[in-house]
Tab-separated table of C-alpha atoms in Angstrom:
chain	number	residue	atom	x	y	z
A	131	UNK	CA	-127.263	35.891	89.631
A	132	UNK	CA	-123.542	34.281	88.826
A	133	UNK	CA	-122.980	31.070	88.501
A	134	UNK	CA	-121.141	29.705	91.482
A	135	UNK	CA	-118.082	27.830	90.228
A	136	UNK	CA	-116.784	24.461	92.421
A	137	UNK	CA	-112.892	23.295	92.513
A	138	UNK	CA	-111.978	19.953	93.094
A	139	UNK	CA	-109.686	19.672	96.033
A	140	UNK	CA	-107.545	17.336	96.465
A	141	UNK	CA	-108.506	15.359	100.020
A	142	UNK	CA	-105.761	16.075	103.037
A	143	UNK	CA	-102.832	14.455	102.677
A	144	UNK	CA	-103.106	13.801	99.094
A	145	UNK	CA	-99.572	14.679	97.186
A	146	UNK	CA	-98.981	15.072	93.480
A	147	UNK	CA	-96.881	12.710	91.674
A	148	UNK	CA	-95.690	13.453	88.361
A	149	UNK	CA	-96.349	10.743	85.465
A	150	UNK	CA	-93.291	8.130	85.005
A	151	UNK	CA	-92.284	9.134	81.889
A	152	UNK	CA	-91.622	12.901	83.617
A	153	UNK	CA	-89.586	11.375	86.416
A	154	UNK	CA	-85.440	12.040	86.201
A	155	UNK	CA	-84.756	7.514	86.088
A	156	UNK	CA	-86.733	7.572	82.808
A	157	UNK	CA	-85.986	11.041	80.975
A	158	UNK	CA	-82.153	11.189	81.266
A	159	UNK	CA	-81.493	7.517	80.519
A	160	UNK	CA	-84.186	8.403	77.371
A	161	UNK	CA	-82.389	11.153	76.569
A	162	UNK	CA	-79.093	9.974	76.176
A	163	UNK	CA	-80.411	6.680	74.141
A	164	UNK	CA	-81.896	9.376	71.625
A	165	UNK	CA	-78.985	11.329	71.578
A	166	UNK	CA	-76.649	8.096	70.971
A	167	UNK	CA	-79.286	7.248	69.072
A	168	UNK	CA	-78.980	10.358	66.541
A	169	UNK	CA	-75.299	10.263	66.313
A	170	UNK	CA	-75.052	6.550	65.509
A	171	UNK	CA	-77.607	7.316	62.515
A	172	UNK	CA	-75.349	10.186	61.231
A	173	UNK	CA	-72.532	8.804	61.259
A	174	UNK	CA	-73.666	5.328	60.075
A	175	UNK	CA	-75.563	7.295	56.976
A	176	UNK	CA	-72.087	9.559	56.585
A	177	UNK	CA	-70.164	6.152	56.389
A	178	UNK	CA	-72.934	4.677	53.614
A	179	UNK	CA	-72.515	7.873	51.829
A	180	UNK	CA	-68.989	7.798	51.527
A	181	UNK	CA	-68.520	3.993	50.184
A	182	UNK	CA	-71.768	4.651	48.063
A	183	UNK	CA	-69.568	7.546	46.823
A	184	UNK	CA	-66.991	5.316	46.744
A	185	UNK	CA	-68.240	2.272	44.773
A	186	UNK	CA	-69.352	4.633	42.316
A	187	UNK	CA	-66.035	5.607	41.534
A	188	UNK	CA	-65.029	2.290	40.053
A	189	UNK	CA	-64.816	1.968	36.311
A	190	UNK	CA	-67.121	-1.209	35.652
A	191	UNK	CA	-65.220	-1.523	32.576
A	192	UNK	CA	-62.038	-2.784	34.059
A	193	UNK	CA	-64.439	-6.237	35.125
A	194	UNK	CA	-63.768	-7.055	31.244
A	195	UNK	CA	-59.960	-6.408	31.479
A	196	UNK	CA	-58.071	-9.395	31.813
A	197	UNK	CA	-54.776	-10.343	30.990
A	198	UNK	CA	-55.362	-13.517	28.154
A	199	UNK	CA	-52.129	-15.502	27.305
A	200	UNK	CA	-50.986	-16.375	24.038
A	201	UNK	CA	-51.221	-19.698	23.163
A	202	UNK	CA	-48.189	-22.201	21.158
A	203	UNK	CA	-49.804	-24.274	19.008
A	204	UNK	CA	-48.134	-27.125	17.319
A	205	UNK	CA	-48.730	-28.777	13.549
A	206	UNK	CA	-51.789	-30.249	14.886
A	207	UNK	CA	-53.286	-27.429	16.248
A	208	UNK	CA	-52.548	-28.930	20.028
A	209	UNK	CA	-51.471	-26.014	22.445
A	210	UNK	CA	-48.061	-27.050	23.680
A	211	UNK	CA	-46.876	-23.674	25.283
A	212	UNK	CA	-47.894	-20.151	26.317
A	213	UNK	CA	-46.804	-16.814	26.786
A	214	UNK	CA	-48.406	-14.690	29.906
A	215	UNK	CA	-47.791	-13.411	33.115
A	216	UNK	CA	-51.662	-14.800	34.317
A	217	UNK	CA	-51.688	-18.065	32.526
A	218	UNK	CA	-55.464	-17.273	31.162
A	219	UNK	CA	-57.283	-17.736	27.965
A	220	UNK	CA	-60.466	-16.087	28.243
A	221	UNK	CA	-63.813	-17.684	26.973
A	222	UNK	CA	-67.122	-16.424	26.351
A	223	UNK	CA	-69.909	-18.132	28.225
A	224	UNK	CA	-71.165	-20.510	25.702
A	225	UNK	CA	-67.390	-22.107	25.083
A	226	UNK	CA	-68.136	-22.972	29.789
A	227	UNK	CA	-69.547	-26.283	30.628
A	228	UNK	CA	-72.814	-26.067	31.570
A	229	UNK	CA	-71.963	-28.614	34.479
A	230	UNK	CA	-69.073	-26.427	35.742
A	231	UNK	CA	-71.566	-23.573	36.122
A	232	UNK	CA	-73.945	-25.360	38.487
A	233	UNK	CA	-71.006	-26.645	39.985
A	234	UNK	CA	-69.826	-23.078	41.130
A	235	UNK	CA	-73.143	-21.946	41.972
A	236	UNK	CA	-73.834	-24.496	44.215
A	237	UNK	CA	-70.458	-24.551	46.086
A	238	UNK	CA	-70.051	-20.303	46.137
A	239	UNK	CA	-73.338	-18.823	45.367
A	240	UNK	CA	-76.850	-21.342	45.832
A	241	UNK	CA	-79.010	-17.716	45.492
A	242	UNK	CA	-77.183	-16.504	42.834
A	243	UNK	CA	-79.907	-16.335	40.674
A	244	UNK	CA	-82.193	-15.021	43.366
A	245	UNK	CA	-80.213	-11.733	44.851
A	246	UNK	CA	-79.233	-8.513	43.351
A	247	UNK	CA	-75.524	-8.576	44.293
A	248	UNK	CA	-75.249	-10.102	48.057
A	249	UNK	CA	-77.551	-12.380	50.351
A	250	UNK	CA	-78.447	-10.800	52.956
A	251	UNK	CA	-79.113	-13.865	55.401
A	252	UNK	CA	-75.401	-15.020	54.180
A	253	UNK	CA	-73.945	-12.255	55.127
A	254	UNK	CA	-75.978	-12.114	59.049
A	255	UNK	CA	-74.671	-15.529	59.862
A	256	UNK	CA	-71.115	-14.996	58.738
A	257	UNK	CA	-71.388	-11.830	60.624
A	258	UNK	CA	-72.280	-13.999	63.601
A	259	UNK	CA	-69.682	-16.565	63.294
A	260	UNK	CA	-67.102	-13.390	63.434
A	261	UNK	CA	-68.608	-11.730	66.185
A	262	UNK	CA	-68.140	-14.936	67.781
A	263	UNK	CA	-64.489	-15.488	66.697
A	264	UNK	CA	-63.589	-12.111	67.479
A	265	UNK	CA	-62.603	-11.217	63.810
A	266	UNK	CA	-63.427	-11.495	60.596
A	267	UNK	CA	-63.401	-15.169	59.448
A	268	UNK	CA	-65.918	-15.363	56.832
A	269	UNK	CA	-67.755	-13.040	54.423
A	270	UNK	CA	-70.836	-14.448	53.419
A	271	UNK	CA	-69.609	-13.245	49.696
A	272	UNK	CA	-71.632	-13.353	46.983
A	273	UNK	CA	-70.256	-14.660	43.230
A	274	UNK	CA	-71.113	-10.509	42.351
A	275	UNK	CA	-68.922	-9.716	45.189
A	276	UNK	CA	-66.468	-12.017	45.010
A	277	UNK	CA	-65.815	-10.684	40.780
A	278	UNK	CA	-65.956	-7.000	42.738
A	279	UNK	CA	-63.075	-8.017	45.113
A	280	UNK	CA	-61.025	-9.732	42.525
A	281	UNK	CA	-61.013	-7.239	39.642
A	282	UNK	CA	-60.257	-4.619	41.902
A	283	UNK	CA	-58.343	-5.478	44.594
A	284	UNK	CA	-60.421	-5.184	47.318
A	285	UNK	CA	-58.289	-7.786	49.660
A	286	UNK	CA	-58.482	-5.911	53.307
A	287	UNK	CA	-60.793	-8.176	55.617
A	288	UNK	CA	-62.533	-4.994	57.913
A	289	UNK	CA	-66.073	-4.540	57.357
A	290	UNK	CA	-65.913	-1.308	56.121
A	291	UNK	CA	-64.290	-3.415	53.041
A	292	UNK	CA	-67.082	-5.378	53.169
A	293	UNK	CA	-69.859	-2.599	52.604
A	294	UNK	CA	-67.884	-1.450	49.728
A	295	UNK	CA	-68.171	-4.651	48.300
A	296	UNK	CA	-71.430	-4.898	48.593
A	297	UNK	CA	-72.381	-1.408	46.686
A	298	UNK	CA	-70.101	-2.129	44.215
A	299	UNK	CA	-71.583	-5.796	43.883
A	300	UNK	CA	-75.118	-3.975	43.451
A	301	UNK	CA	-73.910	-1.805	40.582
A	302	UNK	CA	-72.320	-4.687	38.566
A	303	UNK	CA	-75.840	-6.603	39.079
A	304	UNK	CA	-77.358	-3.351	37.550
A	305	UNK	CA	-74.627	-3.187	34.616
A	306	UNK	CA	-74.555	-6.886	33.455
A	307	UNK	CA	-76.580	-9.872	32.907
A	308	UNK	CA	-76.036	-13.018	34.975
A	309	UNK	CA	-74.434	-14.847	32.394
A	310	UNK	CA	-72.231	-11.928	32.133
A	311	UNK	CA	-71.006	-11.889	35.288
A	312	UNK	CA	-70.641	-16.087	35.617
A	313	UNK	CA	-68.500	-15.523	32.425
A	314	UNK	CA	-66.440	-12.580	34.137
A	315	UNK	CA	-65.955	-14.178	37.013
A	316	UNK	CA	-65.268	-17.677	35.634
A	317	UNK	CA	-62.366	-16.462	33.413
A	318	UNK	CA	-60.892	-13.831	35.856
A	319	UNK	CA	-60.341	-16.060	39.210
A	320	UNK	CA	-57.806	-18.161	40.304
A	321	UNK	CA	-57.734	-22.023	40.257
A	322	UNK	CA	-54.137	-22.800	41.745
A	323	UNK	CA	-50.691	-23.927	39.595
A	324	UNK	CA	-50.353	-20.047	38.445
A	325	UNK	CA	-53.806	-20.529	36.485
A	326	UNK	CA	-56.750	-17.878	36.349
A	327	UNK	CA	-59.938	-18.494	34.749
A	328	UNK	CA	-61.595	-21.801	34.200
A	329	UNK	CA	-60.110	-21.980	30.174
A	330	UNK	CA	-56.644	-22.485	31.893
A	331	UNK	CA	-57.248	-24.727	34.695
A	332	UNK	CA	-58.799	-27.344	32.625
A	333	UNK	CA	-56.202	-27.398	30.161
A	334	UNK	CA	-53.528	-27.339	32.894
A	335	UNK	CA	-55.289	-30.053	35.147
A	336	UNK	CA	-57.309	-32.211	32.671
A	337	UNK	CA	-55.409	-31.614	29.593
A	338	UNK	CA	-59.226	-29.777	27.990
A	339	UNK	CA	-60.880	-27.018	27.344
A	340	UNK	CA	-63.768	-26.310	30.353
A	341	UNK	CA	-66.614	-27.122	28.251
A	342	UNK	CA	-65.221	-30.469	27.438
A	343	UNK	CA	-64.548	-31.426	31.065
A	344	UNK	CA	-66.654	-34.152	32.670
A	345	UNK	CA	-69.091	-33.560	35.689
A	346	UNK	CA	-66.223	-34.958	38.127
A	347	UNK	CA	-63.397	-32.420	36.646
A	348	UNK	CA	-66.010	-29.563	36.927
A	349	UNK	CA	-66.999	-30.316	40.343
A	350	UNK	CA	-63.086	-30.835	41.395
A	351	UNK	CA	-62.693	-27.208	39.774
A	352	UNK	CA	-65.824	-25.231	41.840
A	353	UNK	CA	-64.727	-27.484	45.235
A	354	UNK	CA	-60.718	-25.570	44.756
A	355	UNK	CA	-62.137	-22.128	44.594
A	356	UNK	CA	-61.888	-21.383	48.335
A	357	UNK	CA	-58.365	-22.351	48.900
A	358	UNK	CA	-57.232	-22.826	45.464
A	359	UNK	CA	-53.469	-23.760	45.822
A	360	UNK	CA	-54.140	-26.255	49.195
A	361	UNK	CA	-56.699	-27.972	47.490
A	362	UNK	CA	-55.507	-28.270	43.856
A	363	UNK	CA	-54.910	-32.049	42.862
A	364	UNK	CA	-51.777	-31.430	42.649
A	365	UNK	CA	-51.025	-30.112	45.832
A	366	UNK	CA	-53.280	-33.044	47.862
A	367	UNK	CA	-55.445	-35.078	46.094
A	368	UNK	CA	-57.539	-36.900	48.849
A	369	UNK	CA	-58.710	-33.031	49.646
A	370	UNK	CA	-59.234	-32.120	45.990
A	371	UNK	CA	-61.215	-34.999	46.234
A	372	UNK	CA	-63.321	-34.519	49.167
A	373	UNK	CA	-63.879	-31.506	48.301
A	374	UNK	CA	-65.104	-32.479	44.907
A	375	UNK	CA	-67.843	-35.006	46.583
A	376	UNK	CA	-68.661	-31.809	48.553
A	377	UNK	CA	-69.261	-29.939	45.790
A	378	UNK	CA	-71.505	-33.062	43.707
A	379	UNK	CA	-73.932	-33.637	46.827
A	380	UNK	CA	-74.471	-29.640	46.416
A	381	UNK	CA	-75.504	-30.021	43.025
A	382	UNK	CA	-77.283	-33.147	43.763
A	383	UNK	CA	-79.414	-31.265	46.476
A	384	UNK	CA	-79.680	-28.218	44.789
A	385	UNK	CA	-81.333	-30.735	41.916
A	386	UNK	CA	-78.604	-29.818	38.888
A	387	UNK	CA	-77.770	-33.756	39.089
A	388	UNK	CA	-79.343	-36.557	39.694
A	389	UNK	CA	-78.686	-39.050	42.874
A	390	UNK	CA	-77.179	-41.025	39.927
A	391	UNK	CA	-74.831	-38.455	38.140
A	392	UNK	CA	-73.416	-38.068	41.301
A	393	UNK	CA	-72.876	-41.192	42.382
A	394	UNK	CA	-71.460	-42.184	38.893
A	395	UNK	CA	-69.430	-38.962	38.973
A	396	UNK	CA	-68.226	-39.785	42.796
A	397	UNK	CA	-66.945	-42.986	41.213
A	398	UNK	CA	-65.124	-41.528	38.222
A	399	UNK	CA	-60.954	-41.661	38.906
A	400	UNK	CA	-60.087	-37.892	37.195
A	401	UNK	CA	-56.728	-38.668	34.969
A	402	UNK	CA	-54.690	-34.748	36.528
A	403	UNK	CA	-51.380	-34.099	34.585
A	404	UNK	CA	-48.030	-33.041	35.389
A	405	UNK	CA	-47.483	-29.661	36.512
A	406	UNK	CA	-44.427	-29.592	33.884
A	407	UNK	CA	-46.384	-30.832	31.076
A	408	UNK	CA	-49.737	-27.775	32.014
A	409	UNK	CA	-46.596	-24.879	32.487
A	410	UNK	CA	-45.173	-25.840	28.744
A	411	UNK	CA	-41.264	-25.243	29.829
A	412	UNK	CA	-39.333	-26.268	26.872
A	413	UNK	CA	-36.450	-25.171	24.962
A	414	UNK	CA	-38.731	-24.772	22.142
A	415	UNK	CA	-41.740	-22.755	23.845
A	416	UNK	CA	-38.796	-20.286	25.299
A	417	UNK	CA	-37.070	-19.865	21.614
A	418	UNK	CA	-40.777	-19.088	20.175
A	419	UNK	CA	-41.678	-16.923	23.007
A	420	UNK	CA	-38.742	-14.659	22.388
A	421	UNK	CA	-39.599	-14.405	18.308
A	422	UNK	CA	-43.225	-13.277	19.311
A	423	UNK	CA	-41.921	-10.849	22.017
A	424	UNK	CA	-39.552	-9.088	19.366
A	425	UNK	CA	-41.972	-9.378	16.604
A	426	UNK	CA	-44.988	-7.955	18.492
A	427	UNK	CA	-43.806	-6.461	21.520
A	428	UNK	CA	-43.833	-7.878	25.164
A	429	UNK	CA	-47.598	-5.833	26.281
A	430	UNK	CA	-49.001	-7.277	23.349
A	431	UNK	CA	-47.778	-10.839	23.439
A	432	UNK	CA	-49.037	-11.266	26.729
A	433	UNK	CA	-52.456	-9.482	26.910
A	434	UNK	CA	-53.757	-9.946	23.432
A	435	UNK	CA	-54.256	-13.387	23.445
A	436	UNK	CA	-52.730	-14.560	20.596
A	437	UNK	CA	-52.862	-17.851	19.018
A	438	UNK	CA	-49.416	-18.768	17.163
A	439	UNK	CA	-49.589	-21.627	15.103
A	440	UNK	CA	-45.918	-23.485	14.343
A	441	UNK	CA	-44.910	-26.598	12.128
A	442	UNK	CA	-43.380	-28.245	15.373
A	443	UNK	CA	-44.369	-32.360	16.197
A	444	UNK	CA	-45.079	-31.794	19.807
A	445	UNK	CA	-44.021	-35.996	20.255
A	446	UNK	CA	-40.781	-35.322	17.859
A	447	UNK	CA	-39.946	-32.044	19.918
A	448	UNK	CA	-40.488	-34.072	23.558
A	449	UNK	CA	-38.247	-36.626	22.145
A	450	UNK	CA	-35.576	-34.802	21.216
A	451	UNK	CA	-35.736	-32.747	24.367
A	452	UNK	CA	-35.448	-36.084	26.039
A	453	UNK	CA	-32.393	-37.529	24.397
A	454	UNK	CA	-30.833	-34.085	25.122
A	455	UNK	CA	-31.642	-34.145	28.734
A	456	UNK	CA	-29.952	-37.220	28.684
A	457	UNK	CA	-27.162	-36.761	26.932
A	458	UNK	CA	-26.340	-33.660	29.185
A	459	UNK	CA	-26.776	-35.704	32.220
A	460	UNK	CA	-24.230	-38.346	31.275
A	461	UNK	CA	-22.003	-35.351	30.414
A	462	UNK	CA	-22.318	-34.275	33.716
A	463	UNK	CA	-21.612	-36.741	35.583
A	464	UNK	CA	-17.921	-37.103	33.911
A	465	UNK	CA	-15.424	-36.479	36.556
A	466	UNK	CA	-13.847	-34.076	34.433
A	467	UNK	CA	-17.290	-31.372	34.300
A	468	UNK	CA	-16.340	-28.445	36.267
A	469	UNK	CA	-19.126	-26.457	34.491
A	470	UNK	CA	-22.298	-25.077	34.858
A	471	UNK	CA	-25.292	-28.055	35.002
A	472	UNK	CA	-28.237	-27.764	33.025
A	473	UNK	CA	-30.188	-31.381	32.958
A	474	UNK	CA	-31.460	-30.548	37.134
């Protein structure tokens, strides 16, 4: 006998209805999200590819490339002129204050010592901020990236820019050593007055060498970094100054300093000198720089960093330099003088 075999029928009036992920209002919105989907992904990852490509087309050896001027020294061994078209003397990173270091780190970088190249969370909220503005206003850049953009130019502000950046910052954290790259980027940027690296600036503004300069004079040279010509003391000092405090309760919080050092340091009036006195424009700097130029040659005098040592009195020189200015003024000012003036 066969088995008998039952259906289930469905009771009268019963309809079919397709599940809701088979109905047209899910599929087709579904399937255009994938497909957007897909093509955001390849050309996102064709984009990556190409500035990956990109970065590693840089020749990391360039970040040790720097123009270093040649230095004027006078019978005492006191620099009293330069030749250069960067005014920089590059330093190694033992001859950099210790204070300055912390200084820059916590104004530019607090995680320097934690990322590989760029902070990720830095670079989200500056992202937000320009999404908000409407264009790019800040970069969230890292110290790494910020020695990327500098030794090579990168100066466009588009966020394609910025990914480049970034995977060039990542290869320079896998090439060098931290110190390196505080060293490289502390004698290659610029601190206002015509003066790059950190060697110049305190010889220009303090009148030392940066790892003789006191916690106030480092902290007034990390707080300039992000506007360096606005906020040099001798553009505006009440905003070289502010943003010098800035820059001490950083290091305070950050626990490089102590609530005293920085209040001491807060307190401490910073002696700046005269823009003429840091640029070293005197007859006798100009007579010397033309004798190096011919002896040596004009690439070499001003990228080999050269240290010339003369039998000039710096105080004897000034003083004579004086009483000329002085004598040419009151020849000037004769009635008679119909020729060209040289004391203004």
């Amino acid at each position: 006998m066969k088995p008998t075999t039952t259906y289930l029928r469905p009771p009268p009036g019963y309809h079919f209805r397709r599940p809701w992920y088979f109905r047209p209002w899910f599929y087709i919105p579904a399937a255009i999200l994938v497909v957007v989907a897909l093509f955001v992904t390849v050309f996102f990852s064709s984009v990556v590819f190409d500035l990956q490509a990109q970065a590693n087309s840089f020749d990391l050896s360039k970040l040790e490339q720097m123009e270093s001027a040649s230095v004027i020294l006078d019978r005492n061994g006191k620099i009293f002129g330069q030749i250069y078209v960067e005014n920089r003397e590059t330093v190694p990173y033992e001859k950099l204050a210790p204070d300055l270091i912390n200084a820059v780190i916590a104004v530019e970088d607090a995680k320097f010592y934690e990322h590989h190249g760029y902070d990720l969370l830095g670079i989200i909220r500056a992202a937000l901020k320009n999404v908000t503005a409407g264009h790019v206003r800040q970069g969230g850049s890292t110290i790494t990236q910020q020695l990327a953009r500098n030794s090579f130019s990168l100066k466009e502000r588009t966020y394609r820019r910025k990914l480049l950046e970034i995977f060039l910052a990542k290869r320079i954290e896998d090439k060098f050593s931290k110190q390196k790259i505080l060293q490289l980027y502390l004698n290659r940027i610029y601190f206002g007055g015509g003066m790059y690296g950190a060697e110049a600036a305190g010889r220009g503004y303090f009148g030392k060498s940066a790892r003789d300069m006191t916690l106030a004079e480092c902290a007034t040279l990390a707080g300039l970094i992000k506007s360096p010509n606005r906020l040099s003391p001798w553009s505006d000092r009440t905003n070289s100054r502010e943003t010098r405090d800035f820059a001490l309760d950083r290091m305070r919080d950050l626990g490089f300093i102590s609530r005293e050092q920085c209040a001491a340091a807060r307190a401490e009036k910073i002696a700046v000198g005269s823009r003429q006195n840091a640029q070293g424009q005197t007859y006798a700097v100009d007579y010397i720089r033309q004798q190096v130029i011919a002896a040596v040659g004009w690439d070499r005098a001003i990228n080999e960093g050269y240290r010339i040592h003369t039998t000039i009195d710096v105080n004897l020189q000034r003083a004579a330099e004086d009483s000329l200015k002085a004598h040419l003024e009151q020849a000037e000012q004769h009635p008679n003088y119909n020729h060209q003036t040289y004391a203004h």
